[in-house]
Amino acid sequence: MRRRLLALALALATAAGVSSAPVAEAVPHARHQVTFDKYSLMLDGRRQFVWSGEFHPFRLPSPDLWRDVLQKMKATGYNAVSIYFDWNYHSPAPGVYDFTGVRDMDRVLDLAAEAGLYVIARPGPYINAEVTGGGFPGWLTTQAGKARSDAPDYLAAADEWLSQIDRIIARHQYTDGRGSVILYQIENELAATGVSQQNYIAHLYDKVRADGIAVPVFHNDKGRNGIWVPPDSGVPGTVPGKVDLYAWDTYPAGTCRPDATPGPPANAPDWGLYGPGGAKGGASASPNTPGFTAEFGGGWFDYWGSNGTYPCTAVRQGPGYERVFYGTNIANGLTIQNFYMTFGGTSWGWLPAPVVYSSYDYGAAIDEGRQLRPKALTMKELGYFLQAVPPLTKQDKADPVTPSSTAVKVYHNVNPDTKTHFYLPVHNPSKATTDDAFTFGVSTPDGSYTVPQSGTLRLNGQDAKHLVANFDLAGQHLVYSTSEIMTSVEGTVLLNGRPGEDGETTLRYATQPRVDVLSGAATATWDAAHGDLRLNYVHNGLIRVRISGGGRPPVTLLLADDATADTFWRQDTAAGPVLVRGPALLRTARSFGPFLALTGDTARASDLEVWGPAAMVSWNGRPVPARRTTSSSLLATRQLPGPVAVELPPLTKWKQAPGSPESAAGYDDRAWPAADKPVLTADDYGFHTGDVWYRGHTSGPVPAELSLTYGGGGAGMLQAWLDGRYLGQHVLPSALASPPTTGTATFAVPEELRGDGEHVLSVMVRNNGHNEDGGVNDAHKEGRGLISSSLTGVAWKIRGGVPDPVRGPLNNGGLDGERAGWSLPGYPDARWAPGEVPAATAAPGTTWYRTDFALNVPKGQDASLGLTIGDPATPRSGGHYRALIFVNGWNLGQYIADVGPQHTFALPNGILNPRGRNTLALAVTSDGGPGNGLETVALTDLGTVRGGVGVRLVDSPGYRH
């Protein structure tokens, strides 16, 4: 009978799906309210601490994997996601918009609600975001009116975009019960504040309201300048605008040394309750609205020619940084925090701005291969803590606390309603990395204490403690604890602390309770005069303490070191919250009476233990035999299996073909459009991305030296041929955070090519992105392609790329092979010559390489794979070549051997077929000669788990909808 009931429950779970209930919809289409005061945002009157992570769906071109990332965000403690919407990603031409397939923004908003995440919507029109043009479409580069102003032609274009995207966002708002969008950003980092921009902001506000946007609207100020605060701010020196909330971005951190290792940490700033105040003091610029960091550093981007700082950034802004900096924000009363990035992803195709290469890993909590970094688990501790302690949504400064050591300072706040106290001990200053011991005084309605009463607290290295006193949870009353509250479910509380450090927790009872130490070591001391039960222990593994009696319901205390606490996951179900220990990830939990259906991932064989309302459990659709423990949990009687090894095939049987026919003197360019406007720049002829070719016809002598000025973006490039003879290439300098984006190539002309007669000059320019417009100076309009030539009397022709109807306007450039479909699966390459990889030498120009490979990732496993070119141990090789990487027709990145630093490129499932055949095409553009040929090419496993989410092939029939 039990098995039949469990089978029925599993069938119900399968039929209903395995996702969490949406956060926004208890009753279909019920009206809801989003309000706020100076403390926090309120949803239907309930205060919310908004703990958000930035995620850009356009940087992960596999919509089924959006669910993977969003579930991971929810699992690791976030309750919100911030999403940029990239105008350029959807619009190849004026009036043309695509919101299907990888551009289906309805779907990403549905998935966010399904995962249980609120949404901060950021549709621009300008987003910056290290994307080409800052999010402006290529066709906007030729507009006469100044962007980000009240110029009529710009406003008309912006309104066109907003009409399209607002139609989608509006139907996913929390306010009408159809989704989980709670906040809306109308512009990003608009530092210009003239009358034109004042009119612009007001126009955007009125436009989005007319489009049905009902949630609070904000602008994101670049670095706490007090720009675009609500009209009633009243703070001298601020710039008011037509917005509801004030928000700002900031990226305080230490540095990465030139060798890409972390430097010393920075000092955590105070931008709220403890800050300097005034227009530039952060939250103080808008005293009537919640403290709101729309972007707080969750890493940092990397640039062409660096030494590869993402691993460094992940450590530099890792667990210690998170506890100190984000904890300081909590102590300062900043109750809306968004961390940029939480999943950075890939700037695939021609998406990157000139400042970044293909990887946008960012050193984020979830890496480019969708793997959780250690810092993601610290974010889980902090996010769970905020959810477990609702009084943190309303804090006032409390009486100063003087710790026993001057090397330590203690922030002290109190909730004026509940009288819950919050303490944050940090180093003084917080950038210290010493090991300091201390005690401090706690004075609450429960009494006055020196904490801890036994021994001392420690701050070892970059660290902070998030401590609470006078707080009720799980039917208990916490007097204080030197452990951090991670989470609780009915009858169970999880506390955590640093490995090897002492912990002390005091609870209040009417009479002496019974204490049973079920595992590990802890001592109990009863103070009858105050009704205090004090527990002392060392954070080492998992200590289980059962407390019963004393006038309160029984409770199990789980006292864990951080590494052990990080193996716990919490999910809400219809029957109540559940706490799960063991697997690498808990994705979803659904209850059906006494049955609990869990889904998630294992990276190795793992325990499964569950606290909460369940009598029987399944994991990924399979029943799990379990027994009841003395800790009030269900423990699986055998471990969950881990993944099996994935065998990756070698990449062999290459085919190759020459790919620069346009360089030949006799090439037929009669069908090419004439470049006969006053300018040569590619955008003026409708070519906005990737490579563009020019052929210039002239009569008469050619000078001994030829100069070509061009725009190529970061690490952009030009190659030139005269009468079919290769003259050479020019690469724009890199290894700079703000690289030059235009340059002049000068070539010596061989004497035999200088004579009278007909000549043809063939020029290829690689456009590595349009500038962003952060300075509100129309920088995105800077020319790309040829700008000028020292050769006069030339009749120019031009040819660039055309938008891919499936992959969109940012996938292809103007290489002849791209236009002919050489990057696509099924292209008939049987007559191509055999290819040799690695190649000892190369011809100048572009050579295409193609091969097919088959994958057989076991069903039920998620293998994140990458493609590695060359030696990942060195940021740069000596080869003067670059390669565009096409997988099944999708341009997933650009490798530049002598610029670097990227060697490994993520290949997202859905683009990649993990259980079938795949086509890899590389367009290798070389300066020619020995040492400038393609290096070794191999598949790489970026992380494999048993579990994952179902992923369809993006190009499969019926996928686009």
PDB file of N, CA, C and O in Angstrom, residues 488-536:
ATOM      1  N   SER A 488      15.675  28.044   9.828  1.00  0.00           N
ATOM      2  CA  SER A 488      14.897  27.183  10.718  1.00  0.00           C
ATOM      3  C   SER A 488      13.681  26.684   9.971  1.00  0.00           C
ATOM      4  O   SER A 488      13.188  27.332   9.045  1.00  0.00           O
ATOM      5  N   VAL A 489      13.226  25.507  10.353  1.00  0.00           N
ATOM      6  CA  VAL A 489      11.925  24.994   9.971  1.00  0.00           C
ATOM      7  C   VAL A 489      11.249  24.576  11.269  1.00  0.00           C
ATOM      8  O   VAL A 489      11.852  24.643  12.340  1.00  0.00           O
ATOM      9  N   GLU A 490      10.020  24.158  11.206  1.00  0.00           N
ATOM     10  CA  GLU A 490       9.301  23.837  12.421  1.00  0.00           C
ATOM     11  C   GLU A 490      10.050  22.769  13.234  1.00  0.00           C
ATOM     12  O   GLU A 490      10.330  21.678  12.744  1.00  0.00           O
ATOM     13  N   GLY A 491      10.422  23.146  14.464  1.00  0.00           N
ATOM     14  CA  GLY A 491      11.076  22.207  15.366  1.00  0.00           C
ATOM     15  C   GLY A 491      12.561  22.044  15.150  1.00  0.00           C
ATOM     16  O   GLY A 491      13.194  21.244  15.849  1.00  0.00           O
ATOM     17  N   THR A 492      13.169  22.787  14.224  1.00  0.00           N
ATOM     18  CA  THR A 492      14.592  22.620  13.927  1.00  0.00           C
ATOM     19  C   THR A 492      15.211  23.981  13.623  1.00  0.00           C
ATOM     20  O   THR A 492      14.639  24.784  12.873  1.00  0.00           O
ATOM     21  N   VAL A 493      16.391  24.228  14.214  1.00  0.00           N
ATOM     22  CA  VAL A 493      17.120  25.469  13.975  1.00  0.00           C
ATOM     23  C   VAL A 493      18.546  25.114  13.581  1.00  0.00           C
ATOM     24  O   VAL A 493      19.191  24.280  14.236  1.00  0.00           O
ATOM     25  N   LEU A 494      19.054  25.739  12.514  1.00  0.00           N
ATOM     26  CA  LEU A 494      20.425  25.522  12.046  1.00  0.00           C
ATOM     27  C   LEU A 494      21.243  26.774  12.332  1.00  0.00           C
ATOM     28  O   LEU A 494      20.907  27.871  11.869  1.00  0.00           O
ATOM     29  N   LEU A 495      22.305  26.611  13.121  1.00  0.00           N
ATOM     30  CA  LEU A 495      23.243  27.683  13.433  1.00  0.00           C
ATOM     31  C   LEU A 495      24.610  27.300  12.881  1.00  0.00           C
ATOM     32  O   LEU A 495      24.988  26.122  12.886  1.00  0.00           O
ATOM     33  N   ASN A 496      25.372  28.291  12.440  1.00  0.00           N
ATOM     34  CA  ASN A 496      26.673  27.980  11.845  1.00  0.00           C
ATOM     35  C   ASN A 496      27.741  28.937  12.341  1.00  0.00           C
ATOM     36  O   ASN A 496      27.449  30.020  12.867  1.00  0.00           O
ATOM     37  N   GLY A 497      29.005  28.514  12.177  1.00  0.00           N
ATOM     38  CA  GLY A 497      30.147  29.335  12.553  1.00  0.00           C
ATOM     39  C   GLY A 497      31.399  28.817  11.897  1.00  0.00           C
ATOM     40  O   GLY A 497      31.415  27.747  11.277  1.00  0.00           O
ATOM     41  N   ARG A 498      32.499  29.559  12.055  1.00  0.00           N
ATOM     42  CA  ARG A 498      33.745  29.187  11.398  1.00  0.00           C
ATOM     43  C   ARG A 498      34.321  27.921  12.029  1.00  0.00           C
ATOM     44  O   ARG A 498      34.254  27.734  13.243  1.00  0.00           O
ATOM     45  N   PRO A 499      34.927  27.067  11.212  1.00  0.00           N
ATOM     46  CA  PRO A 499      35.472  25.803  11.723  1.00  0.00           C
ATOM     47  C   PRO A 499      36.479  26.035  12.851  1.00  0.00           C
ATOM     48  O   PRO A 499      37.368  26.899  12.746  1.00  0.00           O
ATOM     49  N   GLY A 500      36.325  25.293  13.926  1.00  0.00           N
ATOM     50  CA  GLY A 500      37.260  25.349  15.043  1.00  0.00           C
ATOM     51  C   GLY A 500      37.012  26.467  16.028  1.00  0.00           C
ATOM     52  O   GLY A 500      37.675  26.532  17.081  1.00  0.00           O
ATOM     53  N   GLU A 501      36.089  27.368  15.742  1.00  0.00           N
ATOM     54  CA  GLU A 501      35.813  28.469  16.659  1.00  0.00           C
ATOM     55  C   GLU A 501      34.732  28.087  17.664  1.00  0.00           C
ATOM     56  O   GLU A 501      33.826  27.307  17.370  1.00  0.00           O
ATOM     57  N   ASP A 502      34.833  28.668  18.864  1.00  0.00           N
ATOM     58  CA  ASP A 502      33.861  28.407  19.915  1.00  0.00           C
ATOM     59  C   ASP A 502      32.502  29.004  19.560  1.00  0.00           C
ATOM     60  O   ASP A 502      32.419  30.041  18.884  1.00  0.00           O
ATOM     61  N   GLY A 503      31.462  28.357  20.041  1.00  0.00           N
ATOM     62  CA  GLY A 503      30.119  28.885  19.894  1.00  0.00           C
ATOM     63  C   GLY A 503      29.404  28.876  21.224  1.00  0.00           C
ATOM     64  O   GLY A 503      29.658  28.007  22.079  1.00  0.00           O
ATOM     65  N   GLU A 504      28.515  29.851  21.396  1.00  0.00           N
ATOM     66  CA  GLU A 504      27.740  29.941  22.642  1.00  0.00           C
ATOM     67  C   GLU A 504      26.344  30.433  22.301  1.00  0.00           C
ATOM     68  O   GLU A 504      26.180  31.482  21.649  1.00  0.00           O
ATOM     69  N   THR A 505      25.338  29.671  22.709  1.00  0.00           N
ATOM     70  CA  THR A 505      23.944  30.006  22.431  1.00  0.00           C
ATOM     71  C   THR A 505      23.156  29.951  23.716  1.00  0.00           C
ATOM     72  O   THR A 505      23.227  28.945  24.445  1.00  0.00           O
ATOM     73  N   THR A 506      22.408  31.009  24.026  1.00  0.00           N
ATOM     74  CA  THR A 506      21.590  31.071  25.230  1.00  0.00           C
ATOM     75  C   THR A 506      20.131  31.234  24.849  1.00  0.00           C
ATOM     76  O   THR A 506      19.781  32.134  24.072  1.00  0.00           O
ATOM     77  N   LEU A 507      19.279  30.358  25.394  1.00  0.00           N
ATOM     78  CA  LEU A 507      17.840  30.355  25.149  1.00  0.00           C
ATOM     79  C   LEU A 507      17.109  30.567  26.471  1.00  0.00           C
ATOM     80  O   LEU A 507      17.613  30.207  27.542  1.00  0.00           O
ATOM     81  N   ARG A 508      15.895  31.108  26.432  1.00  0.00           N
ATOM     82  CA  ARG A 508      15.122  31.438  27.630  1.00  0.00           C
ATOM     83  C   ARG A 508      13.959  30.464  27.783  1.00  0.00           C
ATOM     84  O   ARG A 508      13.222  30.215  26.832  1.00  0.00           O
ATOM     85  N   TYR A 509      13.795  29.923  29.016  1.00  0.00           N
ATOM     86  CA  TYR A 509      12.720  28.981  29.318  1.00  0.00           C
ATOM     87  C   TYR A 509      12.082  29.339  30.656  1.00  0.00           C
ATOM     88  O   TYR A 509      12.716  29.986  31.511  1.00  0.00           O
ATOM     89  N   ALA A 510      10.844  28.883  30.830  1.00  0.00           N
ATOM     90  CA  ALA A 510      10.138  29.107  32.094  1.00  0.00           C
ATOM     91  C   ALA A 510      10.672  28.203  33.190  1.00  0.00           C
ATOM     92  O   ALA A 510      10.783  28.602  34.353  1.00  0.00           O
ATOM     93  N   THR A 511      10.992  26.981  32.826  1.00  0.00           N
ATOM     94  CA  THR A 511      11.573  26.011  33.751  1.00  0.00           C
ATOM     95  C   THR A 511      12.707  25.293  33.052  1.00  0.00           C
ATOM     96  O   THR A 511      12.844  25.384  31.825  1.00  0.00           O
ATOM     97  N   GLN A 512      13.507  24.567  33.824  1.00  0.00           N
ATOM     98  CA  GLN A 512      14.669  23.917  33.227  1.00  0.00           C
ATOM     99  C   GLN A 512      14.236  22.850  32.222  1.00  0.00           C
ATOM    100  O   GLN A 512      13.494  21.922  32.562  1.00  0.00           O
ATOM    101  N   PRO A 513      14.687  22.947  30.970  1.00  0.00           N
ATOM    102  CA  PRO A 513      14.324  21.946  29.967  1.00  0.00           C
ATOM    103  C   PRO A 513      15.284  20.759  30.018  1.00  0.00           C
ATOM    104  O   PRO A 513      16.335  20.811  30.654  1.00  0.00           O
ATOM    105  N   ARG A 514      14.901  19.727  29.323  1.00  0.00           N
ATOM    106  CA  ARG A 514      15.787  18.575  29.154  1.00  0.00           C
ATOM    107  C   ARG A 514      16.672  18.808  27.937  1.00  0.00           C
ATOM    108  O   ARG A 514      16.199  19.262  26.895  1.00  0.00           O
ATOM    109  N   VAL A 515      17.945  18.482  28.064  1.00  0.00           N
ATOM    110  CA  VAL A 515      18.911  18.662  26.983  1.00  0.00           C
ATOM    111  C   VAL A 515      19.545  17.318  26.656  1.00  0.00           C
ATOM    112  O   VAL A 515      20.126  16.669  27.541  1.00  0.00           O
ATOM    113  N   ASP A 516      19.428  16.880  25.413  1.00  0.00           N
ATOM    114  CA  ASP A 516      20.060  15.649  24.957  1.00  0.00           C
ATOM    115  C   ASP A 516      21.016  15.989  23.818  1.00  0.00           C
ATOM    116  O   ASP A 516      20.581  16.520  22.780  1.00  0.00           O
ATOM    117  N   VAL A 517      22.297  15.721  24.024  1.00  0.00           N
ATOM    118  CA  VAL A 517      23.276  15.902  22.969  1.00  0.00           C
ATOM    119  C   VAL A 517      23.284  14.622  22.137  1.00  0.00           C
ATOM    120  O   VAL A 517      23.771  13.579  22.594  1.00  0.00           O
ATOM    121  N   LEU A 518      22.718  14.682  20.949  1.00  0.00           N
ATOM    122  CA  LEU A 518      22.527  13.490  20.122  1.00  0.00           C
ATOM    123  C   LEU A 518      23.783  13.092  19.372  1.00  0.00           C
ATOM    124  O   LEU A 518      23.997  11.907  19.100  1.00  0.00           O
ATOM    125  N   SER A 519      24.599  14.066  19.006  1.00  0.00           N
ATOM    126  CA  SER A 519      25.869  13.773  18.346  1.00  0.00           C
ATOM    127  C   SER A 519      26.780  14.970  18.527  1.00  0.00           C
ATOM    128  O   SER A 519      26.323  16.112  18.656  1.00  0.00           O
ATOM    129  N   GLY A 520      28.083  14.723  18.512  1.00  0.00           N
ATOM    130  CA  GLY A 520      29.029  15.797  18.744  1.00  0.00           C
ATOM    131  C   GLY A 520      29.143  16.119  20.221  1.00  0.00           C
ATOM    132  O   GLY A 520      28.661  15.365  21.093  1.00  0.00           O
ATOM    133  N   ALA A 521      29.763  17.234  20.533  1.00  0.00           N
ATOM    134  CA  ALA A 521      30.038  17.609  21.918  1.00  0.00           C
ATOM    135  C   ALA A 521      29.507  18.999  22.197  1.00  0.00           C
ATOM    136  O   ALA A 521      29.784  19.952  21.452  1.00  0.00           O
ATOM    137  N   ALA A 522      28.728  19.128  23.282  1.00  0.00           N
ATOM    138  CA  ALA A 522      28.229  20.410  23.749  1.00  0.00           C
ATOM    139  C   ALA A 522      27.943  20.294  25.234  1.00  0.00           C
ATOM    140  O   ALA A 522      27.557  19.226  25.723  1.00  0.00           O
ATOM    141  N   THR A 523      28.128  21.377  25.949  1.00  0.00           N
ATOM    142  CA  THR A 523      27.815  21.405  27.384  1.00  0.00           C
ATOM    143  C   THR A 523      26.672  22.372  27.612  1.00  0.00           C
ATOM    144  O   THR A 523      26.541  23.396  26.920  1.00  0.00           O
ATOM    145  N   ALA A 524      25.821  22.046  28.586  1.00  0.00           N
ATOM    146  CA  ALA A 524      24.648  22.862  28.899  1.00  0.00           C
ATOM    147  C   ALA A 524      24.760  23.389  30.320  1.00  0.00           C
ATOM    148  O   ALA A 524      25.115  22.646  31.248  1.00  0.00           O
ATOM    149  N   THR A 525      24.466  24.653  30.499  1.00  0.00           N
ATOM    150  CA  THR A 525      24.475  25.296  31.811  1.00  0.00           C
ATOM    151  C   THR A 525      23.124  25.956  32.021  1.00  0.00           C
ATOM    152  O   THR A 525      22.673  26.740  31.164  1.00  0.00           O
ATOM    153  N   TRP A 526      22.492  25.674  33.181  1.00  0.00           N
ATOM    154  CA  TRP A 526      21.160  26.224  33.473  1.00  0.00           C
ATOM    155  C   TRP A 526      21.291  27.320  34.512  1.00  0.00           C
ATOM    156  O   TRP A 526      21.882  27.144  35.579  1.00  0.00           O
ATOM    157  N   ASP A 527      20.711  28.496  34.212  1.00  0.00           N
ATOM    158  CA  ASP A 527      20.669  29.634  35.129  1.00  0.00           C
ATOM    159  C   ASP A 527      19.215  29.830  35.542  1.00  0.00           C
ATOM    160  O   ASP A 527      18.425  30.464  34.836  1.00  0.00           O
ATOM    161  N   ALA A 528      18.864  29.273  36.715  1.00  0.00           N
ATOM    162  CA  ALA A 528      17.470  29.297  37.161  1.00  0.00           C
ATOM    163  C   ALA A 528      17.000  30.716  37.452  1.00  0.00           C
ATOM    164  O   ALA A 528      15.812  31.030  37.291  1.00  0.00           O
ATOM    165  N   ALA A 529      17.910  31.594  37.849  1.00  0.00           N
ATOM    166  CA  ALA A 529      17.511  32.957  38.217  1.00  0.00           C
ATOM    167  C   ALA A 529      16.953  33.712  37.020  1.00  0.00           C
ATOM    168  O   ALA A 529      16.050  34.540  37.158  1.00  0.00           O
ATOM    169  N   HIS A 530      17.498  33.459  35.839  1.00  0.00           N
ATOM    170  CA  HIS A 530      17.057  34.160  34.638  1.00  0.00           C
ATOM    171  C   HIS A 530      16.284  33.274  33.667  1.00  0.00           C
ATOM    172  O   HIS A 530      15.713  33.762  32.696  1.00  0.00           O
ATOM    173  N   GLY A 531      16.290  31.967  33.921  1.00  0.00           N
ATOM    174  CA  GLY A 531      15.657  31.046  32.985  1.00  0.00           C
ATOM    175  C   GLY A 531      16.466  30.834  31.723  1.00  0.00           C
ATOM    176  O   GLY A 531      15.914  30.537  30.668  1.00  0.00           O
ATOM    177  N   ASP A 532      17.805  30.972  31.851  1.00  0.00           N
ATOM    178  CA  ASP A 532      18.683  30.854  30.689  1.00  0.00           C
ATOM    179  C   ASP A 532      19.309  29.474  30.593  1.00  0.00           C
ATOM    180  O   ASP A 532      19.906  28.982  31.566  1.00  0.00           O
ATOM    181  N   LEU A 533      19.184  28.876  29.429  1.00  0.00           N
ATOM    182  CA  LEU A 533      19.925  27.660  29.116  1.00  0.00           C
ATOM    183  C   LEU A 533      21.063  28.060  28.175  1.00  0.00           C
ATOM    184  O   LEU A 533      20.819  28.548  27.060  1.00  0.00           O
ATOM    185  N   ARG A 534      22.307  27.864  28.639  1.00  0.00           N
ATOM    186  CA  ARG A 534      23.465  28.239  27.830  1.00  0.00           C
ATOM    187  C   ARG A 534      24.153  26.997  27.312  1.00  0.00           C
ATOM    188  O   ARG A 534      24.483  26.084  28.092  1.00  0.00           O
ATOM    189  N   LEU A 535      24.356  26.956  26.018  1.00  0.00           N
ATOM    190  CA  LEU A 535      25.069  25.862  25.376  1.00  0.00           C
ATOM    191  C   LEU A 535      26.425  26.361  24.916  1.00  0.00           C
ATOM    192  O   LEU A 535      26.526  27.426  24.289  1.00  0.00           O
ATOM    193  N   ASN A 536      27.476  25.579  25.200  1.00  0.00           N
ATOM    194  CA  ASN A 536      28.826  25.886  24.724  1.00  0.00           C
ATOM    195  C   ASN A 536      29.347  24.720  23.914  1.00  0.00           C
ATOM    196  O   ASN A 536      29.134  23.550  24.271  1.00  0.00           O
TER     197      ASN A 536
END
